[in-house]
Amino acid sequence: GNSVTQMEGPVTLSEEAFLTINCTYTATGYPSLFWYVQYPGEGLQLLLKATKADDKGSNKGFEATYRKETTSFHLEKGSVQVSDSAVYFCALSDPGGNAGNMLTFGGGTRLMVKP
Amino acid sequence: GAGVSQSPSNKVTEKGKDVELRCDPISGHTALYWYRQSLGQGLEFLIYFQGNSAPDKSGLPSDRFSAERTGGSVSTLTIQRTQQEDSAVYLCASSLAAGNYEQYFGPGTRLTVT
């Protein structure tokens, strides 16, 4: 079956530090890959996505590249801000099966950015 | 425009009681998904609707769980004879269709079974 593994948190960084959150996946088909973010007290929001190998998703200074050879989709940001403090979820959707592109999530990584 | 809404936002119930959780998807979205977010299991898929039908119910954790969708819009997730392990945040998401479309999530219903 499909699965997503991401680094455990919490990750604590100082403002303007470089961020990497690792994510690897296992899938039987050709999945699309996503990063979702959950800010304190809010619902899940799509941060970025990539639908095929070598695609790069980007948004709000965050980037992730779909690497089929290493089955990875690591999230990076060059300079984090306090407002980036949130829980980040890596996810995949598999177009096969009867579950209509259901999302399979990683365990989530809490990021805390200190001023 | 209006996003996905869920009600109630919080529900505390006694073990053994039945609960109903409601989801109002974004207007015009034909696909609707239920997920559960719990400390022990993370975020897990429960069930998916395309229109009013659910092609795959295998994600539901037990036969105490059921869901329906009427009129291609509102969906209700029902948990019968609740157990403490049902305590979680239940999330609903909708998308334009079942395909490579973004899923928009509601704020969730936090269920606590005492």
PDB file of C-alpha atoms in Angstrom:
ATOM      1  CA  GLY A   1       0.000   0.000   0.000  1.00  0.00           C
ATOM      2  CA  ASN A   2       0.878   3.668  -0.044  1.00  0.00           C
ATOM      3  CA  SER A   3       2.742   5.334   2.799  1.00  0.00           C
ATOM      4  CA  VAL A   4       4.462   8.606   3.651  1.00  0.00           C
ATOM      5  CA  THR A   5       7.285   9.035   6.135  1.00  0.00           C
ATOM      6  CA  GLN A   6       8.431  12.421   7.347  1.00  0.00           C
ATOM      7  CA  MET A   7      10.907  13.522   9.934  1.00  0.00           C
ATOM      8  CA  GLU A   8       9.595  13.749  13.443  1.00  0.00           C
ATOM      9  CA  GLY A   9       9.519  17.048  15.212  1.00  0.00           C
ATOM     10  CA  PRO A  10       9.489  19.344  16.797  1.00  0.00           C
ATOM     11  CA  VAL A  11      11.931  21.304  14.699  1.00  0.00           C
ATOM     12  CA  THR A  12      13.038  24.477  16.447  1.00  0.00           C
ATOM     13  CA  LEU A  13      14.788  27.172  14.446  1.00  0.00           C
ATOM     14  CA  SER A  14      15.728  30.797  14.859  1.00  0.00           C
ATOM     15  CA  GLU A  15      14.210  33.364  12.550  1.00  0.00           C
ATOM     16  CA  GLU A  16      15.957  33.556   9.142  1.00  0.00           C
ATOM     17  CA  ALA A  17      17.384  30.044   9.469  1.00  0.00           C
ATOM     18  CA  PHE A  18      17.222  27.525   6.621  1.00  0.00           C
ATOM     19  CA  LEU A  19      14.512  24.880   6.868  1.00  0.00           C
ATOM     20  CA  THR A  20      14.439  21.331   5.549  1.00  0.00           C
ATOM     21  CA  ILE A  21      11.725  18.841   6.437  1.00  0.00           C
ATOM     22  CA  ASN A  22      12.371  15.431   4.929  1.00  0.00           C
ATOM     23  CA  CYS A  23       9.609  13.394   3.339  1.00  0.00           C
ATOM     24  CA  THR A  24       9.815  10.036   1.570  1.00  0.00           C
ATOM     25  CA  TYR A  25       6.997   7.983   0.128  1.00  0.00           C
ATOM     26  CA  THR A  26       6.016   4.537  -1.060  1.00  0.00           C
ATOM     27  CA  ALA A  27       3.389   4.251  -3.759  1.00  0.00           C
ATOM     28  CA  THR A  28       2.250   1.642  -6.225  1.00  0.00           C
ATOM     29  CA  GLY A  29       1.247   4.036  -8.991  1.00  0.00           C
ATOM     30  CA  TYR A  30       2.217   7.535 -10.066  1.00  0.00           C
ATOM     31  CA  PRO A  31       1.143   9.722  -7.183  1.00  0.00           C
ATOM     32  CA  SER A  32       0.831  13.459  -6.848  1.00  0.00           C
ATOM     33  CA  LEU A  33       2.678  14.869  -3.844  1.00  0.00           C
ATOM     34  CA  PHE A  34       1.597  17.614  -1.473  1.00  0.00           C
ATOM     35  CA  TRP A  35       2.653  19.630   1.516  1.00  0.00           C
ATOM     36  CA  TYR A  36      -0.174  20.778   3.783  1.00  0.00           C
ATOM     37  CA  VAL A  37       0.227  23.202   6.680  1.00  0.00           C
ATOM     38  CA  GLN A  38      -1.846  23.520   9.840  1.00  0.00           C
ATOM     39  CA  TYR A  39      -1.389  26.812  11.674  1.00  0.00           C
ATOM     40  CA  PRO A  40      -2.338  26.918  15.366  1.00  0.00           C
ATOM     41  CA  GLY A  41      -6.106  26.800  15.743  1.00  0.00           C
ATOM     42  CA  GLU A  42      -6.728  26.575  12.006  1.00  0.00           C
ATOM     43  CA  GLY A  43      -7.602  23.880   9.484  1.00  0.00           C
ATOM     44  CA  LEU A  44      -5.350  22.152   6.992  1.00  0.00           C
ATOM     45  CA  GLN A  45      -4.283  24.287   4.044  1.00  0.00           C
ATOM     46  CA  LEU A  46      -2.527  23.216   0.887  1.00  0.00           C
ATOM     47  CA  LEU A  47       0.948  24.751   0.826  1.00  0.00           C
ATOM     48  CA  LEU A  48       2.285  23.359  -2.451  1.00  0.00           C
ATOM     49  CA  LYS A  49       2.045  20.374  -4.745  1.00  0.00           C
ATOM     50  CA  ALA A  50       3.796  18.537  -7.571  1.00  0.00           C
ATOM     51  CA  THR A  51       2.062  16.153  -9.914  1.00  0.00           C
ATOM     52  CA  LYS A  52       4.915  14.413 -11.740  1.00  0.00           C
ATOM     53  CA  ALA A  53       8.578  13.561 -11.415  1.00  0.00           C
ATOM     54  CA  ASP A  54      11.004  16.518 -11.387  1.00  0.00           C
ATOM     55  CA  ASP A  55       8.186  19.019 -10.854  1.00  0.00           C
ATOM     56  CA  LYS A  56       8.928  21.695  -8.277  1.00  0.00           C
ATOM     57  CA  GLY A  57       6.096  23.047  -6.169  1.00  0.00           C
ATOM     58  CA  SER A  58       6.547  26.448  -4.560  1.00  0.00           C
ATOM     59  CA  ASN A  59       4.538  28.876  -2.465  1.00  0.00           C
ATOM     60  CA  LYS A  60       5.251  31.555   0.161  1.00  0.00           C
ATOM     61  CA  GLY A  61       8.998  30.938  -0.150  1.00  0.00           C
ATOM     62  CA  PHE A  62       8.647  27.193   0.412  1.00  0.00           C
ATOM     63  CA  GLU A  63       9.797  24.719  -2.252  1.00  0.00           C
ATOM     64  CA  ALA A  64       9.739  20.967  -2.765  1.00  0.00           C
ATOM     65  CA  THR A  65      10.890  18.893  -5.729  1.00  0.00           C
ATOM     66  CA  TYR A  66       9.313  15.576  -6.707  1.00  0.00           C
ATOM     67  CA  ARG A  67      12.237  13.124  -6.861  1.00  0.00           C
ATOM     68  CA  LYS A  68      11.121   9.791  -8.258  1.00  0.00           C
ATOM     69  CA  GLU A  69      14.585   8.236  -8.074  1.00  0.00           C
ATOM     70  CA  THR A  70      14.797   8.792  -4.322  1.00  0.00           C
ATOM     71  CA  THR A  71      10.987   8.738  -3.729  1.00  0.00           C
ATOM     72  CA  SER A  72      11.305  11.998  -1.858  1.00  0.00           C
ATOM     73  CA  PHE A  73       9.568  15.363  -1.613  1.00  0.00           C
ATOM     74  CA  HIS A  74      11.574  17.361   0.922  1.00  0.00           C
ATOM     75  CA  LEU A  75      10.252  20.770   1.989  1.00  0.00           C
ATOM     76  CA  GLU A  76      12.703  23.681   2.076  1.00  0.00           C
ATOM     77  CA  LYS A  77      12.647  27.369   2.863  1.00  0.00           C
ATOM     78  CA  GLY A  78      15.656  29.625   2.764  1.00  0.00           C
ATOM     79  CA  SER A  79      14.698  31.952   5.605  1.00  0.00           C
ATOM     80  CA  VAL A  80      11.947  31.060   8.049  1.00  0.00           C
ATOM     81  CA  GLN A  81       9.818  33.557   9.936  1.00  0.00           C
ATOM     82  CA  VAL A  82       8.044  33.311  13.267  1.00  0.00           C
ATOM     83  CA  SER A  83       4.764  33.213  11.321  1.00  0.00           C
ATOM     84  CA  ASP A  84       5.853  29.918   9.712  1.00  0.00           C
ATOM     85  CA  SER A  85       5.419  28.153  13.055  1.00  0.00           C
ATOM     86  CA  ALA A  86       2.914  25.404  12.321  1.00  0.00           C
ATOM     87  CA  VAL A  87       2.571  21.667  11.731  1.00  0.00           C
ATOM     88  CA  TYR A  88       3.559  20.534   8.239  1.00  0.00           C
ATOM     89  CA  PHE A  89       2.170  17.378   6.631  1.00  0.00           C
ATOM     90  CA  CYS A  90       3.553  15.622   3.588  1.00  0.00           C
ATOM     91  CA  ALA A  91       0.919  13.713   1.620  1.00  0.00           C
ATOM     92  CA  LEU A  92       0.353  11.785  -1.572  1.00  0.00           C
ATOM     93  CA  SER A  93      -2.672  11.009  -3.668  1.00  0.00           C
ATOM     94  CA  ASP A  94      -2.836   7.937  -5.816  1.00  0.00           C
ATOM     95  CA  PRO A  95      -5.124   8.073  -8.850  1.00  0.00           C
ATOM     96  CA  GLY A  96      -5.698   4.334  -8.742  1.00  0.00           C
ATOM     97  CA  GLY A  97      -8.326   2.456  -6.772  1.00  0.00           C
ATOM     98  CA  ASN A  98     -11.807   3.425  -5.673  1.00  0.00           C
ATOM     99  CA  ALA A  99     -10.917   6.119  -3.192  1.00  0.00           C
ATOM    100  CA  GLY A 100     -10.980   9.026  -5.599  1.00  0.00           C
ATOM    101  CA  ASN A 101      -7.499  10.412  -5.007  1.00  0.00           C
ATOM    102  CA  MET A 102      -7.700  10.105  -1.258  1.00  0.00           C
ATOM    103  CA  LEU A 103      -4.742  11.604   0.549  1.00  0.00           C
ATOM    104  CA  THR A 104      -2.254   9.496   2.489  1.00  0.00           C
ATOM    105  CA  PHE A 105      -0.488  11.661   5.078  1.00  0.00           C
ATOM    106  CA  GLY A 106       2.785  11.521   6.907  1.00  0.00           C
ATOM    107  CA  GLY A 107       2.810  11.924  10.665  1.00  0.00           C
ATOM    108  CA  GLY A 108       3.336  15.689  10.601  1.00  0.00           C
ATOM    109  CA  THR A 109       6.290  17.811  11.699  1.00  0.00           C
ATOM    110  CA  ARG A 110       5.849  20.653  14.138  1.00  0.00           C
ATOM    111  CA  LEU A 111       8.005  23.677  13.318  1.00  0.00           C
ATOM    112  CA  MET A 112       8.698  26.298  15.962  1.00  0.00           C
ATOM    113  CA  VAL A 113      10.484  29.461  14.881  1.00  0.00           C
ATOM    114  CA  LYS A 114      11.903  31.686  17.598  1.00  0.00           C
ATOM    115  CA  PRO A 115      12.568  35.406  17.136  1.00  0.00           C
TER     116      PRO A 115
ATOM    117  CA  GLY B   1     -16.616  32.457  -1.011  1.00  0.00           C
ATOM    118  CA  ALA B   2     -17.682  30.062   1.700  1.00  0.00           C
ATOM    119  CA  GLY B   3     -15.347  27.242   2.512  1.00  0.00           C
ATOM    120  CA  VAL B   4     -16.046  23.801   3.910  1.00  0.00           C
ATOM    121  CA  SER B   5     -17.964  24.010   7.153  1.00  0.00           C
ATOM    122  CA  GLN B   6     -18.373  21.379   9.834  1.00  0.00           C
ATOM    123  CA  SER B   7     -20.606  21.115  12.853  1.00  0.00           C
ATOM    124  CA  PRO B   8     -20.404  20.893  15.730  1.00  0.00           C
ATOM    125  CA  SER B   9     -16.915  22.260  16.265  1.00  0.00           C
ATOM    126  CA  ASN B  10     -16.653  20.360  19.529  1.00  0.00           C
ATOM    127  CA  LYS B  11     -18.591  17.381  20.827  1.00  0.00           C
ATOM    128  CA  VAL B  12     -18.245  15.683  24.184  1.00  0.00           C
ATOM    129  CA  THR B  13     -20.189  12.474  24.554  1.00  0.00           C
ATOM    130  CA  GLU B  14     -20.404   9.574  26.945  1.00  0.00           C
ATOM    131  CA  LYS B  15     -19.121   6.181  25.968  1.00  0.00           C
ATOM    132  CA  GLY B  16     -21.846   4.136  24.316  1.00  0.00           C
ATOM    133  CA  LYS B  17     -23.798   7.076  22.895  1.00  0.00           C
ATOM    134  CA  ASP B  18     -24.276   7.736  19.176  1.00  0.00           C
ATOM    135  CA  VAL B  19     -22.990  10.923  17.535  1.00  0.00           C
ATOM    136  CA  GLU B  20     -23.569  12.624  14.195  1.00  0.00           C
ATOM    137  CA  LEU B  21     -21.004  14.882  12.585  1.00  0.00           C
ATOM    138  CA  ARG B  22     -21.984  17.143   9.720  1.00  0.00           C
ATOM    139  CA  CYS B  23     -20.044  18.486   6.757  1.00  0.00           C
ATOM    140  CA  ASP B  24     -21.134  21.179   4.296  1.00  0.00           C
ATOM    141  CA  PRO B  25     -18.799  21.114   1.296  1.00  0.00           C
ATOM    142  CA  ILE B  26     -18.005  23.988  -1.011  1.00  0.00           C
ATOM    143  CA  SER B  27     -20.900  24.548  -3.393  1.00  0.00           C
ATOM    144  CA  GLY B  28     -20.375  22.703  -6.661  1.00  0.00           C
ATOM    145  CA  HIS B  29     -17.779  20.287  -5.310  1.00  0.00           C
ATOM    146  CA  THR B  30     -18.788  16.768  -6.249  1.00  0.00           C
ATOM    147  CA  ALA B  31     -16.141  14.897  -4.270  1.00  0.00           C
ATOM    148  CA  LEU B  32     -16.206  14.786  -0.474  1.00  0.00           C
ATOM    149  CA  TYR B  33     -13.775  13.106   1.909  1.00  0.00           C
ATOM    150  CA  TRP B  34     -13.749  12.287   5.615  1.00  0.00           C
ATOM    151  CA  TYR B  35     -10.472  11.956   7.513  1.00  0.00           C
ATOM    152  CA  ARG B  36      -9.646  11.449  11.165  1.00  0.00           C
ATOM    153  CA  GLN B  37      -6.772  13.085  13.032  1.00  0.00           C
ATOM    154  CA  SER B  38      -5.790  11.404  16.274  1.00  0.00           C
ATOM    155  CA  LEU B  39      -2.683  11.348  18.433  1.00  0.00           C
ATOM    156  CA  GLY B  40      -2.028   7.685  17.969  1.00  0.00           C
ATOM    157  CA  GLN B  41      -2.879   7.275  14.276  1.00  0.00           C
ATOM    158  CA  GLY B  42      -2.081  10.652  12.722  1.00  0.00           C
ATOM    159  CA  LEU B  43      -4.246  11.676   9.776  1.00  0.00           C
ATOM    160  CA  GLU B  44      -6.136   8.760   8.261  1.00  0.00           C
ATOM    161  CA  PHE B  45      -8.643   8.491   5.441  1.00  0.00           C
ATOM    162  CA  LEU B  46     -12.096   7.229   6.339  1.00  0.00           C
ATOM    163  CA  ILE B  47     -14.402   7.460   3.328  1.00  0.00           C
ATOM    164  CA  TYR B  48     -14.919   9.234   0.034  1.00  0.00           C
ATOM    165  CA  PHE B  49     -18.078  10.264  -1.824  1.00  0.00           C
ATOM    166  CA  GLN B  50     -18.462  11.027  -5.490  1.00  0.00           C
ATOM    167  CA  GLY B  51     -21.875  12.589  -5.675  1.00  0.00           C
ATOM    168  CA  ASN B  52     -24.032  10.613  -3.263  1.00  0.00           C
ATOM    169  CA  SER B  53     -22.233   7.306  -3.602  1.00  0.00           C
ATOM    170  CA  ALA B  54     -19.256   5.959  -1.689  1.00  0.00           C
ATOM    171  CA  PRO B  55     -17.354   3.494  -3.904  1.00  0.00           C
ATOM    172  CA  ASP B  56     -14.985   2.440  -1.128  1.00  0.00           C
ATOM    173  CA  LYS B  57     -15.907   2.133   2.541  1.00  0.00           C
ATOM    174  CA  SER B  58     -12.871   0.106   3.561  1.00  0.00           C
ATOM    175  CA  GLY B  59     -11.283   3.032   5.413  1.00  0.00           C
ATOM    176  CA  LEU B  60     -14.012   3.109   8.035  1.00  0.00           C
ATOM    177  CA  PRO B  61     -12.422   1.680  11.223  1.00  0.00           C
ATOM    178  CA  SER B  62     -15.377  -0.461  12.290  1.00  0.00           C
ATOM    179  CA  ASP B  63     -19.008  -1.197  11.505  1.00  0.00           C
ATOM    180  CA  ARG B  64     -19.985   1.352  14.163  1.00  0.00           C
ATOM    181  CA  PHE B  65     -19.017   4.015  11.625  1.00  0.00           C
ATOM    182  CA  SER B  66     -21.278   4.968   8.742  1.00  0.00           C
ATOM    183  CA  ALA B  67     -21.623   7.941   6.449  1.00  0.00           C
ATOM    184  CA  GLU B  68     -24.087   9.253   3.966  1.00  0.00           C
ATOM    185  CA  ARG B  69     -24.378  12.121   1.571  1.00  0.00           C
ATOM    186  CA  THR B  70     -27.645  13.459   0.263  1.00  0.00           C
ATOM    187  CA  GLY B  71     -28.366  15.706  -2.677  1.00  0.00           C
ATOM    188  CA  GLY B  72     -24.713  15.661  -3.634  1.00  0.00           C
ATOM    189  CA  SER B  73     -24.044  18.150  -0.879  1.00  0.00           C
ATOM    190  CA  VAL B  74     -24.184  17.726   2.903  1.00  0.00           C
ATOM    191  CA  SER B  75     -22.624  14.646   4.424  1.00  0.00           C
ATOM    192  CA  THR B  76     -23.147  13.093   7.829  1.00  0.00           C
ATOM    193  CA  LEU B  77     -20.689  10.800   9.593  1.00  0.00           C
ATOM    194  CA  THR B  78     -22.375   8.718  12.283  1.00  0.00           C
ATOM    195  CA  ILE B  79     -20.567   6.846  15.024  1.00  0.00           C
ATOM    196  CA  GLN B  80     -22.703   4.399  16.973  1.00  0.00           C
ATOM    197  CA  ARG B  81     -21.922   3.191  20.504  1.00  0.00           C
ATOM    198  CA  THR B  82     -18.922   5.487  20.781  1.00  0.00           C
ATOM    199  CA  GLN B  83     -15.738   4.230  22.406  1.00  0.00           C
ATOM    200  CA  GLN B  84     -12.896   6.196  23.954  1.00  0.00           C
ATOM    201  CA  GLU B  85     -10.623   5.328  21.040  1.00  0.00           C
ATOM    202  CA  ASP B  86     -13.025   7.252  18.770  1.00  0.00           C
ATOM    203  CA  SER B  87     -11.816  10.496  20.365  1.00  0.00           C
ATOM    204  CA  ALA B  88     -10.186  12.485  17.582  1.00  0.00           C
ATOM    205  CA  VAL B  89     -10.624  15.440  15.272  1.00  0.00           C
ATOM    206  CA  TYR B  90     -12.817  14.496  12.318  1.00  0.00           C
ATOM    207  CA  LEU B  91     -11.967  16.438   9.172  1.00  0.00           C
ATOM    208  CA  CYS B  92     -14.026  16.850   6.059  1.00  0.00           C
ATOM    209  CA  ALA B  93     -12.635  17.952   2.697  1.00  0.00           C
ATOM    210  CA  SER B  94     -14.176  18.605  -0.681  1.00  0.00           C
ATOM    211  CA  SER B  95     -12.844  18.988  -4.191  1.00  0.00           C
ATOM    212  CA  LEU B  96     -14.285  19.865  -7.589  1.00  0.00           C
ATOM    213  CA  ALA B  97     -14.171  16.237  -8.610  1.00  0.00           C
ATOM    214  CA  ALA B  98     -12.381  13.037  -7.809  1.00  0.00           C
ATOM    215  CA  GLY B  99      -9.182  13.599  -9.680  1.00  0.00           C
ATOM    216  CA  ASN B 100      -6.116  15.728  -9.487  1.00  0.00           C
ATOM    217  CA  TYR B 101      -7.905  18.591  -7.786  1.00  0.00           C
ATOM    218  CA  GLU B 102      -7.060  20.355  -4.573  1.00  0.00           C
ATOM    219  CA  GLN B 103      -8.900  19.149  -1.512  1.00  0.00           C
ATOM    220  CA  TYR B 104     -10.183  21.964   0.698  1.00  0.00           C
ATOM    221  CA  PHE B 105     -10.462  21.092   4.356  1.00  0.00           C
ATOM    222  CA  GLY B 106     -12.981  22.184   6.944  1.00  0.00           C
ATOM    223  CA  PRO B 107     -11.989  23.227  10.477  1.00  0.00           C
ATOM    224  CA  GLY B 108     -12.877  19.821  11.889  1.00  0.00           C
ATOM    225  CA  THR B 109     -15.030  18.482  14.702  1.00  0.00           C
ATOM    226  CA  ARG B 110     -13.198  17.606  17.892  1.00  0.00           C
ATOM    227  CA  LEU B 111     -14.889  14.556  19.406  1.00  0.00           C
ATOM    228  CA  THR B 112     -14.177  13.593  22.995  1.00  0.00           C
ATOM    229  CA  VAL B 113     -15.641  10.366  24.344  1.00  0.00           C
ATOM    230  CA  THR B 114     -15.645  10.214  28.128  1.00  0.00           C
TER     231      THR B 114
END
